[in-house]
């Protein structure tokens, strides 16, 4: 059974840092690209960042570029999101998801339960 | 950037109703579109990918159609467990969501 479990969320002051983790199991982690998607309270889904299976291709949303860093450790079957210079508008539930690539496009076929990041003074 | 616009934003329906949600892309995206279902406090669930392919384990009352710039998600006979918010997605862009509520 595919499982993705996020951790590392919490309350942080504006300008602070936080590192999210996503532990994967039930599939060959090193075969898949992975992604982070967030959802602000009461709002829709927003893609944050994606990383290829070997970490040689990385993308960021414009809103987080230069502040967030995605990484992965295939030996530990884990995905990470290092977040710095956090802003109030980064407050959200952060989901990790597995990327399912099909005929030229990416879809997100398995999701974790999310970890909550709250940025407030 | 491609924009995805869903309509309606919300729909009230009864169990057994047929429900159709539309997603429009700001430019042609071939059939590169997915639909997700999200219930409150839960992670999104992939229902449809490549516009019309049903994800494994998803009930056949869900179907998707369309190509180019206009796409639809249809629930043929709404069940109690289908009351949720539905999102379309193209690559890194999601629609704003459509909430299906009990009438």
Coordinates of C-alpha atoms in Angstrom, one line a residue:
Chain A
X1 CA 0.0 0.0 0.0
X2 CA 1.3 3.4 -1.0
X3 CA 1.7 5.7 2.0
X4 CA 3.0 9.2 2.3
X5 CA 3.4 10.7 5.8
X6 CA 4.3 14.4 6.2
X7 CA 5.8 15.9 9.3
X8 CA 7.6 19.0 10.5
X9 CA 4.8 21.5 10.4
X10 CA 4.2 24.0 13.2
X11 CA 3.9 27.6 14.3
X12 CA 6.7 29.9 13.2
X13 CA 7.2 33.7 13.2
X14 CA 7.5 35.7 10.0
X15 CA 11.0 35.4 8.7
X16 CA 11.5 32.1 10.3
X17 CA 12.4 28.7 8.8
X18 CA 10.9 25.2 8.9
X19 CA 11.8 21.9 7.3
X20 CA 9.0 19.6 6.2
X21 CA 9.5 15.9 5.6
X22 CA 7.5 13.3 3.7
X23 CA 8.2 9.6 4.4
X24 CA 7.2 7.3 1.6
X25 CA 6.5 3.6 1.7
X26 CA 4.8 0.9 -0.4
X27 CA 6.4 1.8 -3.7
X28 CA 9.9 2.2 -5.3
X29 CA 10.5 5.8 -4.2
X30 CA 13.5 6.3 -6.5
X31 CA 11.3 5.7 -9.6
X32 CA 9.0 8.6 -9.1
X33 CA 9.1 12.4 -9.2
X34 CA 7.5 14.0 -6.2
X35 CA 5.8 17.2 -5.5
X36 CA 4.6 19.6 -2.7
X37 CA 1.1 21.2 -2.9
X38 CA -0.3 23.5 -0.3
X39 CA -3.8 24.7 0.7
X40 CA -4.3 27.9 2.7
X41 CA -7.2 27.8 5.2
X42 CA -10.5 27.7 3.3
X43 CA -8.8 28.1 -0.1
X44 CA -7.9 26.0 -3.1
X45 CA -4.9 23.9 -4.0
X46 CA -1.6 25.5 -5.0
X47 CA 1.3 23.7 -6.4
X48 CA 4.6 24.6 -4.6
X49 CA 7.5 22.6 -6.0
X50 CA 8.4 19.4 -7.8
X51 CA 11.5 17.2 -8.0
X52 CA 12.4 14.5 -10.4
X53 CA 13.3 11.0 -9.4
X54 CA 17.0 11.6 -9.4
X55 CA 16.7 15.2 -8.2
X56 CA 18.3 16.5 -11.4
X57 CA 15.2 18.5 -12.3
X58 CA 13.5 20.9 -9.9
X59 CA 10.8 23.4 -10.3
X60 CA 9.3 26.0 -7.9
X61 CA 6.2 28.2 -7.9
X62 CA 7.2 31.9 -8.4
X63 CA 5.8 32.7 -5.0
X64 CA 8.3 30.5 -3.2
X65 CA 11.3 30.6 -5.5
X66 CA 14.4 31.7 -3.7
X67 CA 12.9 30.9 -0.3
X68 CA 12.0 27.2 -0.4
X69 CA 14.3 24.3 -1.4
X70 CA 13.0 20.9 -2.3
X71 CA 15.2 17.9 -1.9
X72 CA 15.0 14.1 -1.5
X73 CA 17.0 11.2 -0.1
X74 CA 16.2 8.1 -2.1
X75 CA 18.1 5.9 0.4
X76 CA 15.8 7.1 3.1
X77 CA 12.7 7.2 0.9
X78 CA 12.1 10.7 2.0
X79 CA 11.1 14.1 0.4
X80 CA 11.9 17.4 2.0
X81 CA 10.9 21.0 1.8
X82 CA 13.2 23.5 3.5
X83 CA 11.3 26.8 3.9
X84 CA 12.9 30.0 4.9
X85 CA 12.0 33.7 5.0
X86 CA 8.5 32.5 5.8
X87 CA 5.6 34.9 5.3
X88 CA 2.1 35.1 6.7
X89 CA 0.8 34.1 3.3
X90 CA 2.7 30.8 3.5
X91 CA 0.3 29.6 6.1
X92 CA -1.3 26.4 4.8
X93 CA -1.6 22.7 4.9
X94 CA 1.3 21.3 3.0
X95 CA 0.8 18.0 1.1
X96 CA 3.4 15.8 -0.5
X97 CA 2.2 13.8 -3.5
X98 CA 3.6 11.2 -5.9
X99 CA 3.8 12.3 -9.5
X100 CA 2.2 9.9 -12.0
X101 CA 3.5 10.7 -15.5
X102 CA 1.2 9.7 -18.3
X103 CA 1.6 10.6 -22.0
X104 CA 3.3 13.9 -21.6
X105 CA 1.7 15.2 -18.4
X106 CA 2.0 14.9 -14.7
X107 CA -0.8 13.9 -12.3
X108 CA -0.7 13.4 -8.6
X109 CA -1.9 10.0 -7.8
X110 CA -1.1 9.5 -4.1
X111 CA -1.2 12.2 -1.4
X112 CA -0.2 12.4 2.2
X113 CA -2.5 13.7 4.9
X114 CA -0.7 17.0 5.1
X115 CA 1.2 19.0 7.7
X116 CA 0.1 22.4 8.9
X117 CA 2.4 25.4 8.7
X118 CA 1.2 28.5 10.5
X119 CA 3.2 31.7 10.1
X120 CA 2.3 34.3 12.7
X121 CA 3.8 36.7 15.2
Chain B
X1 CA 0.8 30.7 -17.6
X2 CA -2.2 28.6 -18.4
X3 CA -5.3 29.5 -16.3
X4 CA -7.9 27.0 -15.3
X5 CA -11.4 28.2 -14.6
X6 CA -14.1 26.0 -13.1
X7 CA -17.8 26.5 -13.2
X8 CA -20.0 26.6 -11.3
X9 CA -18.2 27.5 -8.0
X10 CA -20.8 25.5 -6.1
X11 CA -23.7 23.3 -7.0
X12 CA -26.6 22.0 -4.8
X13 CA -27.8 18.6 -5.7
X14 CA -29.7 15.7 -4.4
X15 CA -28.8 12.0 -4.1
X16 CA -29.4 10.4 -7.5
X17 CA -28.9 13.6 -9.5
X18 CA -26.6 13.9 -12.4
X19 CA -24.0 16.6 -11.8
X20 CA -21.7 18.2 -14.4
X21 CA -18.7 20.4 -13.6
X22 CA -16.9 22.3 -16.3
X23 CA -13.2 23.3 -16.5
X24 CA -11.9 25.7 -19.1
X25 CA -8.3 26.3 -20.0
X26 CA -7.0 29.6 -21.1
X27 CA -5.2 27.9 -24.0
X28 CA -5.3 24.5 -25.6
X29 CA -4.0 21.7 -23.4
X30 CA -4.8 18.6 -25.5
X31 CA -6.1 16.0 -23.1
X32 CA -3.7 16.8 -20.3
X33 CA -6.2 17.3 -17.5
X34 CA -7.0 15.6 -14.2
X35 CA -9.9 15.8 -11.7
X36 CA -9.6 15.4 -8.0
X37 CA -12.1 15.0 -5.2
X38 CA -11.4 16.5 -1.8
X39 CA -13.4 16.1 1.4
X40 CA -13.0 18.4 4.4
X41 CA -9.9 17.8 6.3
X42 CA -8.7 15.2 3.8
X43 CA -6.1 15.0 1.1
X44 CA -7.3 15.3 -2.6
X45 CA -8.0 12.0 -4.4
X46 CA -7.2 11.5 -8.1
X47 CA -10.4 10.6 -9.9
X48 CA -9.7 11.1 -13.6
X49 CA -6.5 11.7 -15.6
X50 CA -5.8 12.4 -19.2
X51 CA -9.2 14.0 -19.3
X52 CA -11.2 10.7 -19.5
X53 CA -9.2 7.9 -17.9
X54 CA -10.7 6.6 -14.7
X55 CA -8.2 6.1 -11.9
X56 CA -8.1 2.6 -10.4
X57 CA -10.7 2.1 -7.7
X58 CA -12.8 5.1 -8.6
X59 CA -16.5 4.3 -9.2
X60 CA -17.8 4.2 -12.7
X61 CA -20.4 6.9 -12.0
X62 CA -17.5 9.4 -12.4
X63 CA -16.5 10.2 -16.0
X64 CA -14.5 12.9 -17.7
X65 CA -14.6 14.2 -21.2
X66 CA -13.2 17.0 -23.3
X67 CA -10.1 18.2 -25.0
X68 CA -8.4 21.4 -26.0
X69 CA -9.9 24.1 -23.8
X70 CA -13.1 22.7 -22.4
X71 CA -13.5 19.7 -20.1
X72 CA -16.3 18.2 -18.0
X73 CA -16.5 16.0 -15.0
X74 CA -19.8 14.1 -14.7
X75 CA -21.2 12.2 -11.8
X76 CA -24.0 10.2 -13.2
X77 CA -25.9 9.5 -10.0
X78 CA -24.8 11.4 -7.0
X79 CA -24.2 9.4 -3.9
X80 CA -24.0 10.6 -0.3
X81 CA -20.2 10.1 -0.2
X82 CA -19.8 12.3 -3.3
X83 CA -20.5 15.6 -1.5
X84 CA -17.1 17.2 -1.6
X85 CA -15.1 19.8 -3.5
X86 CA -13.8 18.9 -7.0
X87 CA -10.7 20.4 -8.6
X88 CA -9.4 20.2 -12.2
X89 CA -5.6 20.3 -12.7
X90 CA -3.4 20.9 -15.7
X91 CA 0.3 20.4 -14.9
X92 CA 1.1 22.8 -12.0
X93 CA -2.2 24.7 -12.2
X94 CA -5.4 23.9 -10.4
X95 CA -8.9 25.2 -10.9
X96 CA -10.4 27.1 -8.1
X97 CA -12.7 24.3 -7.1
X98 CA -16.4 23.4 -7.3
X99 CA -18.2 22.5 -4.1
X100 CA -21.0 19.9 -4.4
X101 CA -23.5 20.5 -1.6
X102 CA -26.6 18.7 -0.4
X103 CA -29.8 20.2 -1.7

